[in-house]
Coordinates of C-alpha atoms in Angstrom, one line a residue:
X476 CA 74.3 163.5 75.7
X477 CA 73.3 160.1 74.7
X478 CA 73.7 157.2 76.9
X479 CA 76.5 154.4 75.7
X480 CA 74.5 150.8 75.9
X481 CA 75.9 148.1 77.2
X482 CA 76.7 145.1 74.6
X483 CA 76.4 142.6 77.6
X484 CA 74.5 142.4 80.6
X485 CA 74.2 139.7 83.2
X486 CA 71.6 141.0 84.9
X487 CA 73.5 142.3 87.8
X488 CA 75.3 145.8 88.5
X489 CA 78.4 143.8 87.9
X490 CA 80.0 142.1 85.4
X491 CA 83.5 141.7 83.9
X492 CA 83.1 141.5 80.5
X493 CA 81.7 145.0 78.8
X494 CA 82.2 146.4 75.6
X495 CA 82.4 142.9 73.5
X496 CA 81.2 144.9 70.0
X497 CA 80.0 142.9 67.0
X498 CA 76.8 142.2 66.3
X499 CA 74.6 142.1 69.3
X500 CA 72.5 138.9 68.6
X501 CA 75.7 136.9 67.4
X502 CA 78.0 138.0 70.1
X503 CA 75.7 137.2 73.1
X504 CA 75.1 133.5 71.7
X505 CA 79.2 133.2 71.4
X506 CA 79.5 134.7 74.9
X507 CA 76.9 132.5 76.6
X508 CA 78.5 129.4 75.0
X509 CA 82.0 130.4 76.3
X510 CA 81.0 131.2 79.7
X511 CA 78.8 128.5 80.0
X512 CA 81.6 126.1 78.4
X513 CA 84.5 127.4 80.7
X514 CA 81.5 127.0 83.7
X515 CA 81.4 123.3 83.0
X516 CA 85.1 123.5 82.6
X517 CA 85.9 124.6 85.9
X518 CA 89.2 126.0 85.7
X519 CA 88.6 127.7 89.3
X520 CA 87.7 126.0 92.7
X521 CA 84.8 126.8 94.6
X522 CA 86.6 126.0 97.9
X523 CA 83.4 126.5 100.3
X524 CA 84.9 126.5 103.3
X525 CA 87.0 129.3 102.4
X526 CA 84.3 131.1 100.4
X527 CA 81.7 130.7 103.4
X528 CA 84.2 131.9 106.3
X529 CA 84.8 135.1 104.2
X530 CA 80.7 135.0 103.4
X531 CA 80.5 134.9 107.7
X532 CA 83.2 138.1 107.5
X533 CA 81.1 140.1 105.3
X534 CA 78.2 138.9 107.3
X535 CA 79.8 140.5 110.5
X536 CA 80.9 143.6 109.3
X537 CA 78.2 144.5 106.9
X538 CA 75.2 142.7 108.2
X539 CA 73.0 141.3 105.2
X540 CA 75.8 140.5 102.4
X541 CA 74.9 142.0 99.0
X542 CA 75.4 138.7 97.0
X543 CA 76.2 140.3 93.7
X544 CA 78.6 142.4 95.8
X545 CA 80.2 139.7 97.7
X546 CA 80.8 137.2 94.9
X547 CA 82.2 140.3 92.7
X548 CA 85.0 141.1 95.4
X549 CA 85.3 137.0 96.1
X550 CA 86.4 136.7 92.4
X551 CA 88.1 139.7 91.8
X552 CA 90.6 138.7 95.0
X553 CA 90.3 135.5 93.8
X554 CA 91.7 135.8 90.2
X555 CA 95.0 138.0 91.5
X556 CA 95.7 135.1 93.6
X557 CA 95.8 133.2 90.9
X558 CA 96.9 134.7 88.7
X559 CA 94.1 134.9 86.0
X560 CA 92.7 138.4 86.9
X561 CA 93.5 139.0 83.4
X562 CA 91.2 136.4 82.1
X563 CA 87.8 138.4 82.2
X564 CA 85.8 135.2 80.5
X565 CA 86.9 132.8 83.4
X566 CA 86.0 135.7 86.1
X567 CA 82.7 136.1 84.7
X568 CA 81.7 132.7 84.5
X569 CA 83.4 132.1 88.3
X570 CA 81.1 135.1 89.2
X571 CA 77.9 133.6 87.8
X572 CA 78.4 130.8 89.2
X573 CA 79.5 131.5 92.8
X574 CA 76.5 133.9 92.9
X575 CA 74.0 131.3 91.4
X576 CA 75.9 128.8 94.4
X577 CA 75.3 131.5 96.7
X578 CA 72.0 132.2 96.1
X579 CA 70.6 128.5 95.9
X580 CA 72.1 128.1 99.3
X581 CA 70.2 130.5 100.7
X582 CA 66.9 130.0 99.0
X583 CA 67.5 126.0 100.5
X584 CA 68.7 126.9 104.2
X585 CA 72.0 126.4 104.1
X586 CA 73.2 129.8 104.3
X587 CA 71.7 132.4 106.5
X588 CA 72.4 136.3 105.0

């Protein structure tokens, strides 16, 4: 059986936009321009002291916190609260950019995992 490939790929086991179709080249460049646009857009807040207290949870219960993991399950949660869990652009752009957050903090010090 052949193996379906993936039209998108973020470089992490997750994402939340799959199957976009078209032509591979041309769709990538439209998706990085949207994500990137709604990115600089912000329609979601990063609300760190929220997001880090829930980081500390995972922290306790799971001992080293799989970023791509965590910031997965942070949006997901995130988006039904509200109410855009529909919206699979705005998650992945949240997504990639919580877990780039996430990740700079720990490279600098701020954030122990």
């Amino acid at each position: 059986m052949k193996k379906k490939k993936k039209d998108y790929d973020n470089g992490t086991k997750y994402n939340f936009v799959s199957n976009i179709g078209g032509k591979l080249g041309e769709t990538l460049v439209t998706l990085n321009s949207v994500v990137f646009g709604i990115i600089e857009l912000k329609p979601y807040n990063l609300e760190w002291n929220k997001i880090l207290k829930e980081f500390n949870t995972y922290k306790n219960i799971y001992g080293e916190v799989n970023i791509d993991t965590f910031a997965y399950d942070y949006v997901l949660g995130y988006s039904l609260i509200n109410k855009f869990s529909t919206n699979k652009a705005i998650k992945e752009a949240m997504y990639l950019h919580l877990r780039a957050e996430l990740n700079a903090k720990i490279a600098n010090g701020v954030l122990e995992n």
